Short mmCIF file of C-alpha atoms and ligand atoms in Angstrom, two decimals:
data_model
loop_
_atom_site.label_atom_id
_atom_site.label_comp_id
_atom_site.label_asym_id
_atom_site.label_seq_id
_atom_site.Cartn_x
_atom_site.Cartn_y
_atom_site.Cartn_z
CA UNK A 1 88.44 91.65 85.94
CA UNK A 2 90.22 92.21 89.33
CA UNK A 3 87.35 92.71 91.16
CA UNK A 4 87.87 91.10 94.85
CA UNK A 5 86.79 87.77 94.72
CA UNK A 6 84.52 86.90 98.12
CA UNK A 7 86.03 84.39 100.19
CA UNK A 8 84.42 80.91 100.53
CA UNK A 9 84.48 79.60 104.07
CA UNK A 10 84.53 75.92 105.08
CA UNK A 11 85.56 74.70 108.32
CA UNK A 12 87.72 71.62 108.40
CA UNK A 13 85.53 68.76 109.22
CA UNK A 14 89.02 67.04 111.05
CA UNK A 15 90.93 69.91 113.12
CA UNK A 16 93.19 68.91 115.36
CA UNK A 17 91.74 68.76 119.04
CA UNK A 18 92.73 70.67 120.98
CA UNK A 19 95.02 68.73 123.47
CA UNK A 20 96.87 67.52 120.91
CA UNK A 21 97.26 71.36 119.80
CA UNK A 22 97.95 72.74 123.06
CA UNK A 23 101.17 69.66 123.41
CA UNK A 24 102.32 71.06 119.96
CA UNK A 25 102.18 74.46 121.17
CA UNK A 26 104.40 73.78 123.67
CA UNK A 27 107.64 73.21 121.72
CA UNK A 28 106.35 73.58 117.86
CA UNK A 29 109.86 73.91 116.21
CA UNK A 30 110.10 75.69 113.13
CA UNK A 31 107.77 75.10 110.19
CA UNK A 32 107.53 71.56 110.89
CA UNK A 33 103.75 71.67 111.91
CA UNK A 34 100.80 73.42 110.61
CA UNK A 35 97.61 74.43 111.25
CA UNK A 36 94.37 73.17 110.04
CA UNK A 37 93.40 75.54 107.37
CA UNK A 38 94.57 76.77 104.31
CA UNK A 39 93.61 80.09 101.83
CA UNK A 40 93.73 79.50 97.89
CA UNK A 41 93.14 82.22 95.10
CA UNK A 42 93.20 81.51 91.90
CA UNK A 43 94.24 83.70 88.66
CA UNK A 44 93.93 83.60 85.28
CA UNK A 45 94.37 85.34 82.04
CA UNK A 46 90.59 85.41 81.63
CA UNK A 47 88.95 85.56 84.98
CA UNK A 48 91.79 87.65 87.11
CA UNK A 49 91.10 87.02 90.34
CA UNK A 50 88.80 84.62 91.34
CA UNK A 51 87.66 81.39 93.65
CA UNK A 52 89.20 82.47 96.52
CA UNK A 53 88.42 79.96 99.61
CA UNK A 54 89.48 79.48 103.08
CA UNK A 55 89.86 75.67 103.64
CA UNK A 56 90.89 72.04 105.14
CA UNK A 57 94.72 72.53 104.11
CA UNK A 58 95.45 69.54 101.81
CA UNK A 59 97.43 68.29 99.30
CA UNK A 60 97.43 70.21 95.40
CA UNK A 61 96.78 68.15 92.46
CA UNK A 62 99.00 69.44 89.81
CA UNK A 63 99.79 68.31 86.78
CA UNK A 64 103.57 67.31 85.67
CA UNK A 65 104.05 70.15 82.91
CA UNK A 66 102.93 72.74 85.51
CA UNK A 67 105.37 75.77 85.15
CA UNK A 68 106.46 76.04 88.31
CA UNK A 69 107.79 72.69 87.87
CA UNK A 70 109.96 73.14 85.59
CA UNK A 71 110.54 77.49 85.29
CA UNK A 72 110.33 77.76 89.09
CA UNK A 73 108.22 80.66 88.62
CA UNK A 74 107.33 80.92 92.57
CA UNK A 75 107.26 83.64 94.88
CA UNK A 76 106.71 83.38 98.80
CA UNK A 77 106.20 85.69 101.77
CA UNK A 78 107.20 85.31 105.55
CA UNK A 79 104.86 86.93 107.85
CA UNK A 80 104.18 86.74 112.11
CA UNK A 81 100.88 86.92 113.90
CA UNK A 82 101.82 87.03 117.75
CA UNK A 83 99.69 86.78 120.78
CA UNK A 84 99.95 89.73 122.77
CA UNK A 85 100.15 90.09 126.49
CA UNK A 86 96.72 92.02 126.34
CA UNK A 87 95.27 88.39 124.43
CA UNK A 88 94.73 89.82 121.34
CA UNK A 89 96.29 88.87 118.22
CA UNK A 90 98.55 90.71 116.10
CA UNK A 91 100.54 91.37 112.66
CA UNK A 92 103.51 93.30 112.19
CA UNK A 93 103.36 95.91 109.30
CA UNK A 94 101.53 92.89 107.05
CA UNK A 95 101.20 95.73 104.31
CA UNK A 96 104.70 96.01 103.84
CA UNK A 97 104.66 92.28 103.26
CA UNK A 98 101.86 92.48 100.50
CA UNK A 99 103.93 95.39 99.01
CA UNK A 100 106.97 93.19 98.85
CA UNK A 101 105.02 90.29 97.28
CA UNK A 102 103.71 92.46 94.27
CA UNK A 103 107.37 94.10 93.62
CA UNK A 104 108.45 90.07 93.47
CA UNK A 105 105.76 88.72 91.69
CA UNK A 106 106.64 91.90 89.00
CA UNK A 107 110.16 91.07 89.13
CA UNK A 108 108.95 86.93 88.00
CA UNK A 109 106.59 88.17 85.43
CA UNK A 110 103.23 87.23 87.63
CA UNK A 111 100.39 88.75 88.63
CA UNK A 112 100.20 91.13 91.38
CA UNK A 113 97.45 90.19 93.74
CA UNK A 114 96.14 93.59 95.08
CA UNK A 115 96.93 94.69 98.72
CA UNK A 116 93.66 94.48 99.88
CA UNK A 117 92.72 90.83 98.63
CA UNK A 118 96.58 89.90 99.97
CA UNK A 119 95.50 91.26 103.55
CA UNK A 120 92.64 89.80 103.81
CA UNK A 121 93.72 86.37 102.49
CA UNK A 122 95.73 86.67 105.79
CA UNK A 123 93.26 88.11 108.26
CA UNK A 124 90.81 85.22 107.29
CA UNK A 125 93.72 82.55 107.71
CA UNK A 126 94.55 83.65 111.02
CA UNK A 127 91.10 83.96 112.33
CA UNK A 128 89.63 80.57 111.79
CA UNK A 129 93.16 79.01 113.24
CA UNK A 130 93.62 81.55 115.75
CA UNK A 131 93.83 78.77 118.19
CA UNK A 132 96.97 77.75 116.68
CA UNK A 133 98.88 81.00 117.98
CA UNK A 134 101.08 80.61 120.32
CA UNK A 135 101.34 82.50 123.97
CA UNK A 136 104.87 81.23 124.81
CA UNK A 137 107.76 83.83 124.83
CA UNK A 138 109.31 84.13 121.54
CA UNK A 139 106.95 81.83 119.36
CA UNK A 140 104.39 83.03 117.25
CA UNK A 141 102.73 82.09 114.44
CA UNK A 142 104.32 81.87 110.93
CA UNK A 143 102.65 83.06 108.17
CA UNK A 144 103.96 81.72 104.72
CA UNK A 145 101.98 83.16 101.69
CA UNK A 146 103.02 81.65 98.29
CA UNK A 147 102.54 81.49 94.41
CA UNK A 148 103.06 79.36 91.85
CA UNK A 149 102.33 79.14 88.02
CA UNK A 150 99.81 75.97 87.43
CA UNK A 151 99.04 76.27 83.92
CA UNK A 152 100.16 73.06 82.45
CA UNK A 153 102.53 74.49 79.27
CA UNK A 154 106.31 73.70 78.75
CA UNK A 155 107.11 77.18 76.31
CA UNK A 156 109.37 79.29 78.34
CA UNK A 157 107.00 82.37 78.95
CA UNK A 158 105.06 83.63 82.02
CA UNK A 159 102.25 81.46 83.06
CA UNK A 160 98.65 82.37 81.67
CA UNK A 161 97.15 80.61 85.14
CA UNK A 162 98.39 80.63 88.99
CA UNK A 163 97.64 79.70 92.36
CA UNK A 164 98.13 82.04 95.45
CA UNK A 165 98.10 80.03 98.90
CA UNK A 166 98.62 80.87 102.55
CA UNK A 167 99.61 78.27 105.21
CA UNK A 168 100.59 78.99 108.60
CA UNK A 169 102.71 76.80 111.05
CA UNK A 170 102.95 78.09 114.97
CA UNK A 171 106.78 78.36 115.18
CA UNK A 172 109.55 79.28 118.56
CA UNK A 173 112.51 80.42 117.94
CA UNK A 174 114.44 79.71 114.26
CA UNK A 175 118.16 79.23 115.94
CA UNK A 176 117.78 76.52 118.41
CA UNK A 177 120.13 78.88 121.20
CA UNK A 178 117.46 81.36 121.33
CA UNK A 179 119.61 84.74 121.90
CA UNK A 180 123.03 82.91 121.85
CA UNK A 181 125.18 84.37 119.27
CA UNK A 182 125.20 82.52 115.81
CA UNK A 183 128.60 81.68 113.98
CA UNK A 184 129.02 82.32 110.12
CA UNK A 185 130.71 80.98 107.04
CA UNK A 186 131.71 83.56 104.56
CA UNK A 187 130.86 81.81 101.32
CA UNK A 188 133.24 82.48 98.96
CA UNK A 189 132.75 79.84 96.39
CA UNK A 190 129.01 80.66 95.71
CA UNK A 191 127.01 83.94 95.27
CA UNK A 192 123.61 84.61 96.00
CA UNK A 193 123.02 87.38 93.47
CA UNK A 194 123.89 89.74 90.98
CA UNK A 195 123.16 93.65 89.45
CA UNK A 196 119.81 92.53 87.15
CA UNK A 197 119.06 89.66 88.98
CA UNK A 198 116.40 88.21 91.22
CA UNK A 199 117.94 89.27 95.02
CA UNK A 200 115.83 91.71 95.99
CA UNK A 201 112.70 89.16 95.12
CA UNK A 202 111.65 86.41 97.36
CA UNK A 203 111.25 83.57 94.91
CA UNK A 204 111.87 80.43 95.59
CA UNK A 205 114.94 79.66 93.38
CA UNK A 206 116.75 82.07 95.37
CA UNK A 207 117.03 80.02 98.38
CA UNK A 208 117.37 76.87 96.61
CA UNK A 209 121.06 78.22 95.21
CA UNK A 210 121.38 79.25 98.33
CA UNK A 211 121.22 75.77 99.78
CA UNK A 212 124.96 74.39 98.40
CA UNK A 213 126.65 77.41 100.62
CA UNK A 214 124.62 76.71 103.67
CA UNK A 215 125.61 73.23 103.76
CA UNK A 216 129.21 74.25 102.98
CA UNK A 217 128.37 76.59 106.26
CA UNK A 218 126.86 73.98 108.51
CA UNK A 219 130.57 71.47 107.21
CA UNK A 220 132.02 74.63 108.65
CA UNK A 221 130.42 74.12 111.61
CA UNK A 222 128.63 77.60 111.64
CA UNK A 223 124.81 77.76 111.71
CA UNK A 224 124.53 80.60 108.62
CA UNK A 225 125.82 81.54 105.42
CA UNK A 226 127.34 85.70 104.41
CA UNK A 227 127.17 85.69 100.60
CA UNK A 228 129.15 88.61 98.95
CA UNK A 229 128.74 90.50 95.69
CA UNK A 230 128.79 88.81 92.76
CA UNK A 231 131.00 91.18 90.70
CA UNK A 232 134.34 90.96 92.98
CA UNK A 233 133.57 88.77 95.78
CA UNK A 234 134.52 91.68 98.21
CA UNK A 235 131.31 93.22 99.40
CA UNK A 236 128.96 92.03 102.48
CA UNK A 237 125.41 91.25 101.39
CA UNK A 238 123.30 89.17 103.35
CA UNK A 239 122.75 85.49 104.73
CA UNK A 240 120.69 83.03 103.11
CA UNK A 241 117.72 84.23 105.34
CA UNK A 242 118.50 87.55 106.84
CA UNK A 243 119.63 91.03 106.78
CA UNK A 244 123.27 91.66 108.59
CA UNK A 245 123.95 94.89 110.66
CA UNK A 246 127.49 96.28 111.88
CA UNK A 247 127.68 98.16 114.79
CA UNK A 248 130.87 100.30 115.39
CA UNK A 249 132.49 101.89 118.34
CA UNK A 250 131.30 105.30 118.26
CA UNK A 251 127.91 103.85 118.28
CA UNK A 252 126.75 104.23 114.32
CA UNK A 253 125.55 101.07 112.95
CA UNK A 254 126.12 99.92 108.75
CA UNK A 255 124.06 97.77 106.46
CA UNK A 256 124.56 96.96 103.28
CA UNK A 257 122.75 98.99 100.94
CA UNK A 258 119.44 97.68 99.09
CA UNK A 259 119.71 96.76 95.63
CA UNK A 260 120.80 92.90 95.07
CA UNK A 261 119.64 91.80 98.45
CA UNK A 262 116.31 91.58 99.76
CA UNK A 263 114.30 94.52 101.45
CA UNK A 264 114.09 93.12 104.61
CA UNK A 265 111.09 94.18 107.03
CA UNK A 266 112.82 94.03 110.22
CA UNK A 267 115.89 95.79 108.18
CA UNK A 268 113.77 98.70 107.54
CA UNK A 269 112.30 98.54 111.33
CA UNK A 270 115.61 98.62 113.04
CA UNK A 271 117.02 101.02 110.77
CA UNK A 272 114.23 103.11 111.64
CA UNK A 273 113.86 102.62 115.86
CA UNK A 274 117.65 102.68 115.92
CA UNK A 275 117.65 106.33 113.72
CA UNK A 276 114.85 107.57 116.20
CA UNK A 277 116.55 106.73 118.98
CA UNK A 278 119.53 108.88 117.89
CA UNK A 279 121.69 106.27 116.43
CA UNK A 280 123.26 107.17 112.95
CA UNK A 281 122.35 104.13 110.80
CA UNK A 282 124.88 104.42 107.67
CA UNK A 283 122.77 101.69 104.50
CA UNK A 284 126.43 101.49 102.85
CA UNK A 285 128.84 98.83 101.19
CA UNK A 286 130.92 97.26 103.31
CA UNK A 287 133.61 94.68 102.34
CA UNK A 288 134.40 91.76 103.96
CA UNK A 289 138.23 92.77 104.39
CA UNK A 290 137.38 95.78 106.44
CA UNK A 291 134.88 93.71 108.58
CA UNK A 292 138.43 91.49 109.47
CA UNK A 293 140.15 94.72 109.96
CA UNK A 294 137.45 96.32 112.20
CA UNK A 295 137.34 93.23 113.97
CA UNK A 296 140.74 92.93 114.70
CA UNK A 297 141.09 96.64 115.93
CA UNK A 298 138.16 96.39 117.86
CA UNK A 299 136.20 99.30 116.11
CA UNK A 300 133.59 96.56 115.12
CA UNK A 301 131.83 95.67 118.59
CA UNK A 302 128.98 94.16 117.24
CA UNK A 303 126.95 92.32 114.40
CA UNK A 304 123.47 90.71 113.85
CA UNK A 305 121.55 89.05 111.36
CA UNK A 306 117.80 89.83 111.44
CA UNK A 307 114.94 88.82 109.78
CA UNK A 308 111.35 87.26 110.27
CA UNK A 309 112.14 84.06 111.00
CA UNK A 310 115.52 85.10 112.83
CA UNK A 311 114.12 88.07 114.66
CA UNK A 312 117.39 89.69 115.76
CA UNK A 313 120.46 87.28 116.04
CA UNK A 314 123.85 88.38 117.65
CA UNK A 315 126.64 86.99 115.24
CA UNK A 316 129.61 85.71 118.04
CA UNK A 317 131.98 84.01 115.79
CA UNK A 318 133.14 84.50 111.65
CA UNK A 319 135.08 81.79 109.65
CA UNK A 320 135.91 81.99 106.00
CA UNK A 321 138.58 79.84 103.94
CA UNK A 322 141.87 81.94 105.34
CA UNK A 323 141.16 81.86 109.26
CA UNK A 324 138.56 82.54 111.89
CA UNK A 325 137.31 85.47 114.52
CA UNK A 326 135.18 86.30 117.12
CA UNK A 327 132.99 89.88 117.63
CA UNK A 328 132.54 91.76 120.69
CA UNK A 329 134.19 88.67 122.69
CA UNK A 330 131.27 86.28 120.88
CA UNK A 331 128.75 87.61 123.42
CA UNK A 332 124.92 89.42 123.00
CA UNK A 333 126.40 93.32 122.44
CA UNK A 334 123.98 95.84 124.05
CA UNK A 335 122.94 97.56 120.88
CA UNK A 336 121.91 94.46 119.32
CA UNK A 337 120.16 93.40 122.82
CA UNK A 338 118.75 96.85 123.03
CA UNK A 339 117.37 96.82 119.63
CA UNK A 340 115.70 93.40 119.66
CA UNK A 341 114.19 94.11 123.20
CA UNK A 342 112.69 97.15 121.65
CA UNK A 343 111.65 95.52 118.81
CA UNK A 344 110.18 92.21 120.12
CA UNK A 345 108.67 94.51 122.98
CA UNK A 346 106.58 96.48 120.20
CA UNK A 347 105.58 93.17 117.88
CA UNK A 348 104.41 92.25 121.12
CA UNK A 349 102.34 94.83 122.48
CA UNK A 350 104.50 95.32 125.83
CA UNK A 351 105.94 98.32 124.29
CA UNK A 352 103.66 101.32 122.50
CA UNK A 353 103.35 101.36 118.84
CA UNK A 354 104.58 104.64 117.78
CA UNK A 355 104.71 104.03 114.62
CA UNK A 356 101.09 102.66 114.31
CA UNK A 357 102.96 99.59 112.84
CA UNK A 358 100.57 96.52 114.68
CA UNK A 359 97.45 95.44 112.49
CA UNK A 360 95.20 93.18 114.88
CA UNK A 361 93.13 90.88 114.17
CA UNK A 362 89.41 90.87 115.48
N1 PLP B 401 117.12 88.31 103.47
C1 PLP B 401 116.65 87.12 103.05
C2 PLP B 401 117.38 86.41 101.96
C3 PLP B 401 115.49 86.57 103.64
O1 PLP B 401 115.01 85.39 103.25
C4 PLP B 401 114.85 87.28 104.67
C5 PLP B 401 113.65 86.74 105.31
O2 PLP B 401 112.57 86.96 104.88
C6 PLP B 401 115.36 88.53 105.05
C7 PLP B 401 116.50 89.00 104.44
C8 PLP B 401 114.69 89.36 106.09
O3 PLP B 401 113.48 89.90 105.62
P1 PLP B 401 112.29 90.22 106.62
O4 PLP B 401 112.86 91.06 107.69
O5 PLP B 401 111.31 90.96 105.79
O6 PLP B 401 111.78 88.93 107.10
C1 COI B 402 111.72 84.67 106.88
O1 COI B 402 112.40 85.19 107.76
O2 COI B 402 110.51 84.82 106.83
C2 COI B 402 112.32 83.86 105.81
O3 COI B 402 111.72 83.68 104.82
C3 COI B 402 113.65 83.29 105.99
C4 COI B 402 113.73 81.81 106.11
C5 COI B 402 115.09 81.55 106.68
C6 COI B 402 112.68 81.15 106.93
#
């Protein structure tokens, strides 16, 4: 039944030409413009997967009772492809995002669409709009694979029928100051997630409770969101898109542990260049209290969100309901420079790929 289905290729008949492409490559934003194509698989309970087609993108059909409307049974991935200095094109560690997609499609009671089909679902996307991948420094191209239950049933159970898609929309930089240092609200009204719920999948409903606390953020005046545990509002987690790292004075770095908050990619990366390069990388709880404290004495020198979209932000400034405070002065720390450069420089061939971690594209 879940034999790979063979892709069905048709070239959209109205691309954009390219000087209008090459004027939105210049300064594309982020995910406000796409490219022309699309990729749709469908599943069902009888046929697995099948009808899998590379195409104009367009508009779904769907009908009102489809489950995603109403359950918000949806899962999503966030991917790069990046133009390398050497002109060819490339993904960073794409398996890990096709693992990531099966352990939250489990979590939403969904199909898991095998690595293989996932991969090349992607590979086929980004070749016929390779065009749309940007050279500039620091843009790329987004990658946004999805899921969603279409069958057309209102009974609360998982979906017998779905529809996998990739888009792709050529991005720059997510935080309009580029490496400036972000500010952040600590939320602590709102939580993003809890022991035996659905933080550590990337579904949809996630970030739309996530929403509320990011506005509260942006009222706030700060550009992110720092949700904390659940249980006793006491424990750092994450932001509403991104991983947060700690670096201390002796040099060691913390992170929350995994468990309620996502498995970040670039989490996993940095915690992994920054262990190899010496650096003791403690993946521990730490509460928001001592993150005051350490600020205050100055053993906390650093902090930075990271993430796909993000790549690696410095975080300058902190405000929650009692008071505000700055990090490291609210400048770009070394570490965190270091550890982006180093980074960015491998997703973007100028640095080697020890870890064989680049997948291009032919
Ligand atoms: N945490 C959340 C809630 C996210 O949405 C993201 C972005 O995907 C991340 C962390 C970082 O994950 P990754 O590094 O795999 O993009
Ligand atoms: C990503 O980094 O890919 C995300 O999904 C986060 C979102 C803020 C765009």
């Amino acid at each position: 039944m879940d034999n790979k289905p063979e892709f069905r290729v048709v070239p959209s008949p109205n691309s954009v030409p390219g000087a209008e492409r090459a004027r939105i490559l210049e300064n594309p934003g982020f995910g406000k413009v796409f490219t022309d194509h699309m990729v749709t698989v469908s599943w069902d309970l009888d046929k697995g997967w099948h009808d899998a087609s590379v195409r104009q993108r367009a508009p779904f059909q769907l009908d009102p009772a489809s489950a995603v409307l109403h359950y918000a049974q949806e899962i999503f991935e966030g991917m790069k492809a990046y133009r390398t200095g050497h002109g060819t094109i490339t993904l960073f560690r794409p398996e890990e995002n096709a693992r990531r997609f099966q352990a939250s499609a489990k979590r939403m009671a969904m199909p898991e669409i095998p690595e293989e089909l996932f991969l090349e679902s992607i590979e086929q996307l980004v070749r016929i709009d390779r065009d749309w991948v940007p050279s500039g420094d620091g843009s790329s191209l987004y990658i946004r694979p999805f899921m969603f239950a279409s069958e057309a049933f209102l009974g609360v159970r998982p979906a017998h029928s779905y529809i996998y898609c990739v888009i792709a929309s050529p991005v720059g930089a997510y935080f309009k100051g580029g490496e400036k240092p972000i500010s952040v609200w600590i939320s602590d009204a709102f939580s993003r997630a809890a022991h035996g719920g659905t933080g550590a999948a990337k579904c949809g409903g996630n970030y739309a409770g996530s929403l509320l606390a990011q506005a509260e953020a942006a009222q706030h005046g700060c550009d992110q969101v720092v949700f904390l545990d659940a249980a006793e509002h006491r424990w750092v987690e994450e932001l509403g898109g991104m991983n947060i790292f700690f670096v201390m004075d002796d040099g060691s770095i913390v992170t929350p542990p995994l468990g309620t908050i996502l498995p970040g990619i670039t989490r996993a990366s940095l915690i992994r260049i920054a262990r190899d390069s010496g650096i003791t990388v403690e993946e521990k709880a730490y509460s928001f209290d001592q993150w005051q404290q350490d600020a205050a004495s100055g053993r906390l020198k650093e902090a930075f969100a990271c993430g796909t979209a993000a790549v690696v932000a410095p975080i300058g400034s902190v405000r929650h309901a009692g008071g505000e405070f700055s990090i490291g002065g609210g400048g770009v720390g070394t570490v965190t420079h270091d550890l982006r450069q180093r980074l960015v420089g491998m997703q973007r061939g100028s640095r080697e790929d020890v870890y064989g971690w680049l997948h291009s594209i032919s």
